[in-house]
Coordinates of C-alpha atoms in Angstrom, one line a residue:
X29 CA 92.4 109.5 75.1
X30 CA 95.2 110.9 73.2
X31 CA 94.0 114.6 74.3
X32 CA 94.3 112.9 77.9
X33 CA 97.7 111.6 77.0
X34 CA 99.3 115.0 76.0
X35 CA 97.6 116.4 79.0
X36 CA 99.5 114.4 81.3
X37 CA 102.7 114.4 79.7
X38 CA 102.0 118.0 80.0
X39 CA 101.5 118.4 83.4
X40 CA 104.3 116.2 84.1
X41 CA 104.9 115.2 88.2
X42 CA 103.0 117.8 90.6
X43 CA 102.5 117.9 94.3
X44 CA 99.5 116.6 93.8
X45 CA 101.0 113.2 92.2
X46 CA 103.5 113.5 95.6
X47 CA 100.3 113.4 98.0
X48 CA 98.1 111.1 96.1
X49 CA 101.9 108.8 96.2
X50 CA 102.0 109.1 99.6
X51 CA 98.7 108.7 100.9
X52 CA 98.0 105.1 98.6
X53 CA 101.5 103.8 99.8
X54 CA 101.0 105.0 103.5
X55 CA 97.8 102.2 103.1
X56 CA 100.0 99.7 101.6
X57 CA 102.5 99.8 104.3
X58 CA 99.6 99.0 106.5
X59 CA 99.0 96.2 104.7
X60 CA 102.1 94.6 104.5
X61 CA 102.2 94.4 108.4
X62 CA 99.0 92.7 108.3
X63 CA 100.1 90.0 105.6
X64 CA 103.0 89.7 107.9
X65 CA 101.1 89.3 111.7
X66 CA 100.3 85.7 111.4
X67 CA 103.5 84.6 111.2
X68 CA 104.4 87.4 114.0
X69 CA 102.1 86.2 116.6
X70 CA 102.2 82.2 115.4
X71 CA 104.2 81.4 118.8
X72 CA 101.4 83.2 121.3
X73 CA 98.4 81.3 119.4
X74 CA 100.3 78.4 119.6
X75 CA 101.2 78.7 123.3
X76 CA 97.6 79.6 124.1
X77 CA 95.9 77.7 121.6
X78 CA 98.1 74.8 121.3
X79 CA 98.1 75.4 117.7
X80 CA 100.2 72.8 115.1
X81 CA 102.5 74.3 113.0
X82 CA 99.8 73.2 110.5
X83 CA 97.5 75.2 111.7
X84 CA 99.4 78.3 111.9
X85 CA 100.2 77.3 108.1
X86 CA 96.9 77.1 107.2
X87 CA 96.2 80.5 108.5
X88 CA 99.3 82.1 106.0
X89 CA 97.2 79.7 103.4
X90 CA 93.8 81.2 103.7
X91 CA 94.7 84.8 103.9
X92 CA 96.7 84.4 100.3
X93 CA 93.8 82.1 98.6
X94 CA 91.4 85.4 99.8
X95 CA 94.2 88.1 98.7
X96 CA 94.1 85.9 95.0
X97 CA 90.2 86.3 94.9
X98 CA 89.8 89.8 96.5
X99 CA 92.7 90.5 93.4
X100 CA 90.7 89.6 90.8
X101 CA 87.2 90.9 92.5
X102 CA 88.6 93.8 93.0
X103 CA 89.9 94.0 89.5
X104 CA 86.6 93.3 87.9
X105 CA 84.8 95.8 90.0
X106 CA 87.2 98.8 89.5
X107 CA 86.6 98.7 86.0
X108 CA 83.4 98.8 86.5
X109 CA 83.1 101.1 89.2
X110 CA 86.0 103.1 89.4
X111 CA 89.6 102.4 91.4
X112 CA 88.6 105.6 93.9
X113 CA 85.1 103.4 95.2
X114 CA 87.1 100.0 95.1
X115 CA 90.4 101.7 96.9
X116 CA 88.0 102.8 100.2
X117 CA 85.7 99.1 99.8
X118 CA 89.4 97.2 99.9
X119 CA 90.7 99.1 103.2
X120 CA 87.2 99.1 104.7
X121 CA 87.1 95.0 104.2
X122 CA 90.8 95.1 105.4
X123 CA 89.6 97.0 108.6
X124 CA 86.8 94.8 109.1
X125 CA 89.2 91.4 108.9
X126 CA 91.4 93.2 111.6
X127 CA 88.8 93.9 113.9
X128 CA 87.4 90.5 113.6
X129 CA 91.1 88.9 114.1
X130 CA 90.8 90.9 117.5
X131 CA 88.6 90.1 119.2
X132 CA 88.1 86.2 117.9
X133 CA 87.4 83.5 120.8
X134 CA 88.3 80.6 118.4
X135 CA 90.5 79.4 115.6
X136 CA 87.8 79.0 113.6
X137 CA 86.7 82.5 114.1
X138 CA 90.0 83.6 113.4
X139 CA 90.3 81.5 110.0
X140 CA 86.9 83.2 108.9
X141 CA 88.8 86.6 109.8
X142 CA 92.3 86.4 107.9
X143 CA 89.8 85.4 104.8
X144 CA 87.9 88.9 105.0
X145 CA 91.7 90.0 105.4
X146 CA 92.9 88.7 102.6
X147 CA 90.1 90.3 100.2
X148 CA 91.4 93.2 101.7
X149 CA 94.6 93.0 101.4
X150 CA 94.2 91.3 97.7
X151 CA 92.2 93.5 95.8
X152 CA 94.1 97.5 97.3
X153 CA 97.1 96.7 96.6
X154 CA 95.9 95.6 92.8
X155 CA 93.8 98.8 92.9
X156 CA 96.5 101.1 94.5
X157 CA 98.4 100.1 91.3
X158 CA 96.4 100.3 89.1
X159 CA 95.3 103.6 90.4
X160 CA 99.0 105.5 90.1
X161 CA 99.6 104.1 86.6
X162 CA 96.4 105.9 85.4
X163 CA 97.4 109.2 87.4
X164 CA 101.2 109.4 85.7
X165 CA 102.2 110.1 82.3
X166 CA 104.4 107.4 80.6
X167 CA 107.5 109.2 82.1
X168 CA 106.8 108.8 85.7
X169 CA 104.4 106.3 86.1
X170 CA 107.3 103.7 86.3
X171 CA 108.6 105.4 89.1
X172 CA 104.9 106.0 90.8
X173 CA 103.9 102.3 90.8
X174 CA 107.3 101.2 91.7
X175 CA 106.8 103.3 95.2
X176 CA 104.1 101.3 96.2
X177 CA 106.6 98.3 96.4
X178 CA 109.4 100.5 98.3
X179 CA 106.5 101.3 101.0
X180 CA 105.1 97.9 101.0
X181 CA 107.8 94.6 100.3
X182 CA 110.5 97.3 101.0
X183 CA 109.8 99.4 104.1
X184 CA 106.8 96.8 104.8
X185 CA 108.8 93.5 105.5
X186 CA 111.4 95.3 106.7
X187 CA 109.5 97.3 109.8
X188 CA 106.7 95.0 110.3
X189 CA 109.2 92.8 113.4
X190 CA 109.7 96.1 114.9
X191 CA 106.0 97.0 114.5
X192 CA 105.1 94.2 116.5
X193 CA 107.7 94.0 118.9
X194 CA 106.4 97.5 120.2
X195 CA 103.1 96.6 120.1
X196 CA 104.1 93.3 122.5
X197 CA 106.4 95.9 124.5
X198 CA 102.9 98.1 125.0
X199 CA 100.5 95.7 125.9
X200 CA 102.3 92.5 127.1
X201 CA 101.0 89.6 128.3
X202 CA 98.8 86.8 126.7
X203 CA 96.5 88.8 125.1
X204 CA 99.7 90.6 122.7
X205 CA 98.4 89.3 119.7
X206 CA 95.1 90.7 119.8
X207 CA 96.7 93.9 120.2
X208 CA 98.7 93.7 117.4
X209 CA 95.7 92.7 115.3
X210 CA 94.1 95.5 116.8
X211 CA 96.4 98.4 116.0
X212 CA 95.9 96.8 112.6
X213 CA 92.7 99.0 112.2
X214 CA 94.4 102.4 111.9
X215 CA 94.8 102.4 108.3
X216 CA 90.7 102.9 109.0
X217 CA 91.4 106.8 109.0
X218 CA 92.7 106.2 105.5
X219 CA 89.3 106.4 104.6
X220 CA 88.4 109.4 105.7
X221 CA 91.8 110.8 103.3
X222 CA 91.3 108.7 100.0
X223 CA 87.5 110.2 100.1
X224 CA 88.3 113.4 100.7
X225 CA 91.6 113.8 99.1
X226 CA 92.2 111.4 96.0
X227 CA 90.3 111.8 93.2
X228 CA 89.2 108.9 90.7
X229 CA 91.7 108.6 87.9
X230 CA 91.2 110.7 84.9
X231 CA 91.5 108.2 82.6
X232 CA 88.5 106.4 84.2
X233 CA 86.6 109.0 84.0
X234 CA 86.8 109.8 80.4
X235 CA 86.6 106.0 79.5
X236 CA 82.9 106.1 81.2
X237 CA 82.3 109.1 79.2
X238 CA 82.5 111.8 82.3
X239 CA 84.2 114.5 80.6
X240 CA 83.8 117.2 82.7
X241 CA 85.0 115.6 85.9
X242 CA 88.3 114.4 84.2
X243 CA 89.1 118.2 83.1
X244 CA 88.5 118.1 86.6
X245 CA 90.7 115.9 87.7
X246 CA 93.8 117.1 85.5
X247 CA 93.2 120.9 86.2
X248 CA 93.8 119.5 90.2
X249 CA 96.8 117.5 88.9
X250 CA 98.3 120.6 87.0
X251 CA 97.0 123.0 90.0
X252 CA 98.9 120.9 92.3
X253 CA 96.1 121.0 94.0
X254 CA 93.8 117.8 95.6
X255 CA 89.7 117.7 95.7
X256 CA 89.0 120.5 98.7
X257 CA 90.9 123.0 96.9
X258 CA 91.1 126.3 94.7
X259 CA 92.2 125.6 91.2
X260 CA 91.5 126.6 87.9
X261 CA 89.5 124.6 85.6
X262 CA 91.0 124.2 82.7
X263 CA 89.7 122.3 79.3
X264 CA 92.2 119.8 78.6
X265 CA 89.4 117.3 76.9
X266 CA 87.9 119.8 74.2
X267 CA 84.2 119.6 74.4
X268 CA 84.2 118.9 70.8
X269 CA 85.7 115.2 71.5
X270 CA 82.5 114.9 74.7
X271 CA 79.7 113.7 71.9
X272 CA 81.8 110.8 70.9
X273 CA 82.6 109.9 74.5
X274 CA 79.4 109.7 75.3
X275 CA 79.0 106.1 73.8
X276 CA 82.0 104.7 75.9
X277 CA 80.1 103.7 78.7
X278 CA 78.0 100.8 76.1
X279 CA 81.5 99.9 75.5
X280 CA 83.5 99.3 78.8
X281 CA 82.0 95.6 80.2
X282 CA 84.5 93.6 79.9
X283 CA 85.1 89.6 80.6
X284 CA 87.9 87.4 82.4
X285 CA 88.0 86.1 78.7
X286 CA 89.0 89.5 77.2
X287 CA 92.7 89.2 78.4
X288 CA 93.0 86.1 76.5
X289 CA 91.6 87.2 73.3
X290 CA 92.6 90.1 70.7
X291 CA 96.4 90.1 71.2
X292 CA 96.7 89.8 74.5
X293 CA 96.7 86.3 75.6
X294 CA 100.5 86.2 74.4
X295 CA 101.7 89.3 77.2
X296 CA 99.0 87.4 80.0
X297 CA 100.7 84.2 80.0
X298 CA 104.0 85.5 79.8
X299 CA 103.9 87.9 82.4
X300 CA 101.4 85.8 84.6
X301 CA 104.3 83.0 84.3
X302 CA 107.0 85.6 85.4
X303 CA 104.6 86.9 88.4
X304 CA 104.0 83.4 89.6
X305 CA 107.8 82.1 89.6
X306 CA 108.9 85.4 90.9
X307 CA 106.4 85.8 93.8
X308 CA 106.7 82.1 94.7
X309 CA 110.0 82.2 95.2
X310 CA 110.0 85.8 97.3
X311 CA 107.0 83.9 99.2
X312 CA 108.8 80.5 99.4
X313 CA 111.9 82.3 100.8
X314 CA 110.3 84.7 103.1
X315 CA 108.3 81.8 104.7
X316 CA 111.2 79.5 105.3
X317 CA 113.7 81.7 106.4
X318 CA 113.8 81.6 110.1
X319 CA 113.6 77.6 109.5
X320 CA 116.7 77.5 107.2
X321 CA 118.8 79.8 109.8
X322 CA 118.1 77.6 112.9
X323 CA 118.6 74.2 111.1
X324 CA 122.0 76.2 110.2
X325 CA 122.7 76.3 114.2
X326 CA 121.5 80.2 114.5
X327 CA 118.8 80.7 117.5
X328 CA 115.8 81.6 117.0
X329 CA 116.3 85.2 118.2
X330 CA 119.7 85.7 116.1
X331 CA 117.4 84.5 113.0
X332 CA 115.2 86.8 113.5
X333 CA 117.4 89.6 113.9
X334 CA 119.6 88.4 110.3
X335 CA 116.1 88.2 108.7
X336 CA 115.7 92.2 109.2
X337 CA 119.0 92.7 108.3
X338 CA 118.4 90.5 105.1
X339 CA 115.6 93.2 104.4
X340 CA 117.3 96.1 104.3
X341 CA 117.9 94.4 100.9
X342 CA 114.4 94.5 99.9
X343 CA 114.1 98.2 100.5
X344 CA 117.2 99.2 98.4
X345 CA 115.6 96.9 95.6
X346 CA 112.5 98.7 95.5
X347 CA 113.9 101.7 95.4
X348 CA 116.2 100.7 92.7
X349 CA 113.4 99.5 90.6
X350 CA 111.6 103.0 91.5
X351 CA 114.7 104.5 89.5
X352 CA 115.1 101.9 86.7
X353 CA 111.5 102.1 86.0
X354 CA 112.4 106.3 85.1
X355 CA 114.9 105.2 82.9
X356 CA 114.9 101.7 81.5
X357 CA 113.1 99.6 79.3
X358 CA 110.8 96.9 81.5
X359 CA 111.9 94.0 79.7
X360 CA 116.1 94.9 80.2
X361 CA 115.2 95.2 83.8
X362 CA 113.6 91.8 83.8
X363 CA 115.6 90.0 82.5
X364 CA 118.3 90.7 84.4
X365 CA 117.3 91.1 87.6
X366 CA 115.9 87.4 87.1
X367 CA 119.7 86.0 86.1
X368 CA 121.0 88.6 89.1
X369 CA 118.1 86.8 91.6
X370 CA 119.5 83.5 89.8
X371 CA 122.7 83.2 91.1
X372 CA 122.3 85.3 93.9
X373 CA 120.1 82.1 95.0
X374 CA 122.7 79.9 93.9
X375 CA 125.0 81.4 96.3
X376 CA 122.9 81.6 99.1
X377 CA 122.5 77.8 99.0
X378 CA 125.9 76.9 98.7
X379 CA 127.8 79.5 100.2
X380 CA 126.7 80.7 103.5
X381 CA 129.4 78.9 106.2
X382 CA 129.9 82.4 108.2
X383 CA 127.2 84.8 109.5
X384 CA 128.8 87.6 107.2
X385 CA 128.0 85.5 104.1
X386 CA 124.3 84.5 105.0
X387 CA 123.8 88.9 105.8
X388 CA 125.5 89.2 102.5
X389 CA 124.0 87.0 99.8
X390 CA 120.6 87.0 102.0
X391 CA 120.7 90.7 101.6
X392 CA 121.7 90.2 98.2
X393 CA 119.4 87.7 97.3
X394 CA 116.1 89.9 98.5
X395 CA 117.6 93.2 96.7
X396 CA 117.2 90.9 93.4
X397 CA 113.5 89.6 94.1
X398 CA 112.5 92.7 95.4
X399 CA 113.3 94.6 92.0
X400 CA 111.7 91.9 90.0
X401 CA 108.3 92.1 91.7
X402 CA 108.5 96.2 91.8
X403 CA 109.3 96.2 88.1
X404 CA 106.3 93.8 87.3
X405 CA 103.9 95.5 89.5
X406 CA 105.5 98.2 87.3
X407 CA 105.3 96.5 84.0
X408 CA 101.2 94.9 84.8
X409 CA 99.0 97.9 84.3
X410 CA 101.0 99.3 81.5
X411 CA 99.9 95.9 79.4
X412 CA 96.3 96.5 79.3
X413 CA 93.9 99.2 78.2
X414 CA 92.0 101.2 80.4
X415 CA 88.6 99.4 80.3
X416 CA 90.9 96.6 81.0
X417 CA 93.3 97.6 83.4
X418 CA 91.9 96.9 86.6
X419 CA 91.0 93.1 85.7
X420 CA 94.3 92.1 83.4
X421 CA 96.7 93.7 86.4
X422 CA 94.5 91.6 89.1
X423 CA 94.8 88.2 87.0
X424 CA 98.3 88.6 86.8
X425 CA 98.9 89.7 90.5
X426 CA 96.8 86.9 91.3
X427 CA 98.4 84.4 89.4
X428 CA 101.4 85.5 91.7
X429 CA 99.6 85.3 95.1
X430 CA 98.2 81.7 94.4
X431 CA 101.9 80.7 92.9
X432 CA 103.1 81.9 96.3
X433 CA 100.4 80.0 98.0
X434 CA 101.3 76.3 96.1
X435 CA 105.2 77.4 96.0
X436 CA 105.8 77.7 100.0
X437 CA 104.4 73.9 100.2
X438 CA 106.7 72.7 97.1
X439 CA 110.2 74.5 98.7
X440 CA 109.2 73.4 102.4
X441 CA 109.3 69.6 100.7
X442 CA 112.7 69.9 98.8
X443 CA 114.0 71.7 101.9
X444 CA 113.4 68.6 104.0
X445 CA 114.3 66.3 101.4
X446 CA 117.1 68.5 100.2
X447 CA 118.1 70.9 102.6
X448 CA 118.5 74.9 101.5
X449 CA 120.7 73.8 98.5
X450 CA 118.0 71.5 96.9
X451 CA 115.4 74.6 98.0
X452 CA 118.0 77.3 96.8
X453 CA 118.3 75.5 93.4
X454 CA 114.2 75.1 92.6
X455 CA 114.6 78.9 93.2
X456 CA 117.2 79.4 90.5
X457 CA 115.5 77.6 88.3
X458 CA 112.5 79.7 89.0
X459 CA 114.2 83.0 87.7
X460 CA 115.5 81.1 84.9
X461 CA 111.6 80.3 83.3
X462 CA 111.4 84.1 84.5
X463 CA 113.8 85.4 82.5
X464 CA 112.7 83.0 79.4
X465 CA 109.0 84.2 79.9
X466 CA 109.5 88.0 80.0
X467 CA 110.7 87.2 76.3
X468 CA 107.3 86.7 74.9
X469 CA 105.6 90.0 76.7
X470 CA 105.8 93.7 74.5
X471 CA 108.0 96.7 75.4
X472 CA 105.9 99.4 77.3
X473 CA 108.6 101.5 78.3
X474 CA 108.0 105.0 77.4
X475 CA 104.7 104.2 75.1
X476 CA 101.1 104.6 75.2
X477 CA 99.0 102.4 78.2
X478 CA 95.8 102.7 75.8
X479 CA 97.3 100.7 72.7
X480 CA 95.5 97.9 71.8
X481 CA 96.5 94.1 71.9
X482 CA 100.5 93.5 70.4
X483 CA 100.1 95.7 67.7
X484 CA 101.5 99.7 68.0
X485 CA 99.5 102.6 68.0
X486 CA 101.2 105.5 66.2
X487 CA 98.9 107.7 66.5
X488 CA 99.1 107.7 70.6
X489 CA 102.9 107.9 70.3
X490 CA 103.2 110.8 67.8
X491 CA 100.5 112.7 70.2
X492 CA 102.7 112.0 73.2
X493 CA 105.6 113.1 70.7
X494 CA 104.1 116.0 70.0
X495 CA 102.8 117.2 73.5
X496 CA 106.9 116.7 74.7
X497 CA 108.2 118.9 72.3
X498 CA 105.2 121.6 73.3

């Protein structure tokens, strides 16, 4: 591992990290618009259906209870079974869901459905993180996972109206929102990419002892080349280090218990309590939105249209957390980002009496909670080993998605009995345990992924040390 270390550091960014990036986030984009259809085509099911409000609800409810289970499946699998296999078993449950939401004759059918969804949608986006982390060196891998988040709450949220408003402009009528989950299969030919163009991460591979194909891996990665083509092979794992990897693979089975145990249980509950207050409230928000603008005497169609503008906001934060994560330390940007998204809530629930204040702190207000959850799908993989990674970063994404899932209920109550200032202040002081929680969690910025527990490897750093000045 610290061979693989100065290897990457070595190698630095290539243009096979650029494809790689762009292929994983293309897939995540996809996704977004998925997690965003119910809510898109809630007013044709109810009109055709005569659907409750509740029942469109439940829908949203089901698909995040899968995404919190397919997270953590998909975590324990990936370490057992690598994060390329897991990546192509997520989008092919994903496509399965969509087809199923399709052609469904029934509610129930279509509850069954979003739940195959939500494994899906769950356990790639844990993997797709998981998965650039291990590809980067320390220097860029802040930036790497952080461009997930640009392509997913950024562009994702942002696009996903316009998506389905020219799906409904295509095939109109009162069969729209089968189309729309129908178009929601094309990520499908992702497949056929991820096999035949990502490789699985080198540092999997030398965890389960495969020396060779890791050499393999980063000779691609320095090449600049992907899996079908020419490179050199070059021996960045010296074959005299492959007799003691060979016992790694006795080594690697790991338990939900593990995160808890040997150091870690202090960064797992600090960071899973910052991932559930921060994605509860982006969830809470995102939810309510259109409801807080029309009791505010907007229409329905001018709330929609000040809900895309609001998420230009979340683009520029993902990006901006894509930056900070090059050049900051994780905990800096944390903290505060989470007294920024603080106020910035405070503001929106007091001080929003003229459309250009609601675009403004709205806009404001998602630039905040989009850079917090960037920077701690930034931050997750970068607190757990490798034989580790792909549970430790579920459980704490997880913890986020079922936070969002309880959160939505909580804010929809204060909102009634409250009204957006009661909601806007549980959402302040949401940030504020945020900020207070990050506290407790290491610095990782700029160090080794593969030290163990709280306590500091030199060795890793002084080989990372080492390979920059080479």
């Amino acid at each position: 591992m610290r061979q693989l270390e100065a290897a990457l550091d070595g190698i630095g960014a290539t243009r096979s990290h650029k494809t790689i990036i762009f292929l994983v986030v293309c897939g995540v984009l996809f996704d977004v618009f998925e997690q965003n259809a119910v809510g898109l085509v809630g007013p044709l099911l109810r009109e055709q259906w005569g659907l409750s409000g509740a029942d469109i609800g439940f829908l949203n409810t089901i698909t995040f209870i899968a995404a919190a289970i397919g997270r953590l499946g998909s975590g324990y699998c990936a370490d057992r079974f690598g994060r390329r296999f897991m990546l192509n078993v997520n989008l092919g449950l994903f496509t399965l869901g969509a087809i199923a939401c399709a052609l469904a004759p029934n509610y129930a059918f279509l509850a069954v459905a979003r739940f195959v969804v939500g494994l899906g949608l769950g356990g790639e986006i844990t993997t797709a993180v998981t998965m650039l982390a291990e590809f980067c060196s320390a220097r860029f891998r802040g930036t790497a996972v952080g461009l997930i988040n640009v392509g997913g709450g950024g562009l994702g949220n942002m696009l996903a109206p316009a998506f389905a408003l020219g799906v409904f402009a295509i095939f109109p009528g009162e069969n729209a929102w089968r189309w729309l989950f129908g178009c929601l299969v094309l990520p499908a030919v992702f497949i056929v990419f991820y096999r035949r163009f990502v490789p699985e991460t080198p540092r999997f591979l030398l965890s389960q002892g495969r020396v060779k194909e890791a050499n393999q891996v980063l000779s691609m990665l320095a090449a600049g080349k992907l899996a079908n083509g020419q490179y050199e092979y070059r021996e960045f794992i010296t074959e005299a280090s492959h007799a003691d990897a060979q016992n790694a693979p006795n080594e690697q089975r790991v338990r939900l218990a593990d995160i808890f145990s040997n150091g870690y249980l202090r960064r797992t509950v600090a960071v899973g309590t910052a991932s559930w207050m921060t994605f509860g409230a982006q969830l809470s928000v995102l939810t309510l939105m259109p409801t807080i603008l029309v009791s505010q005497g907007y229409s329905i169609t001018r709330s929609f249209a000040f809900t895309i503008v609001m998420q230009s906001g979340s683009l520029l934060g993902a990006i901006t957390a894509s930056l900070l994560g090059y050049k900051f330390p994780r905990k800096r940007v944390l903290t505060i980002g989470a007294i920024a998204a603080c106020l910035a809530g405070l503001a929106f629930g007091n001080f929003t009496s003229s459309v250009a204040m609601v675009l403004v702190f709205g806009a404001l207000f998602q630039f905040c909670v989009l850079t917090l959850n960037t920077s701690i799908w930034i931050f997750a993989p970068e607190l757990y080993p490798t034989r580790m990674r792909g549970l430790g970063t579920s459980f704490l994404l997880a913890l986020g998605t079922v936070g969002g899932a309880l959160s939505q209920m909580l804010a929809g109550k204060i909102f009634d009995l409250h009204g957006v200032a009661g909601m806007f202040t549980m959402i302040a002081v949401m940030y504020a345990i945020f900020a207070v929680a990050v506290q407790f969690a290491p610095e990782t910025f700029g160090k080794s992924i593969e030290q163990d527990g709280d306590a500091p490897d030199s060795r890793f750093q002084a080989t990372r040390t080492a390979a920059s000045a080479h």
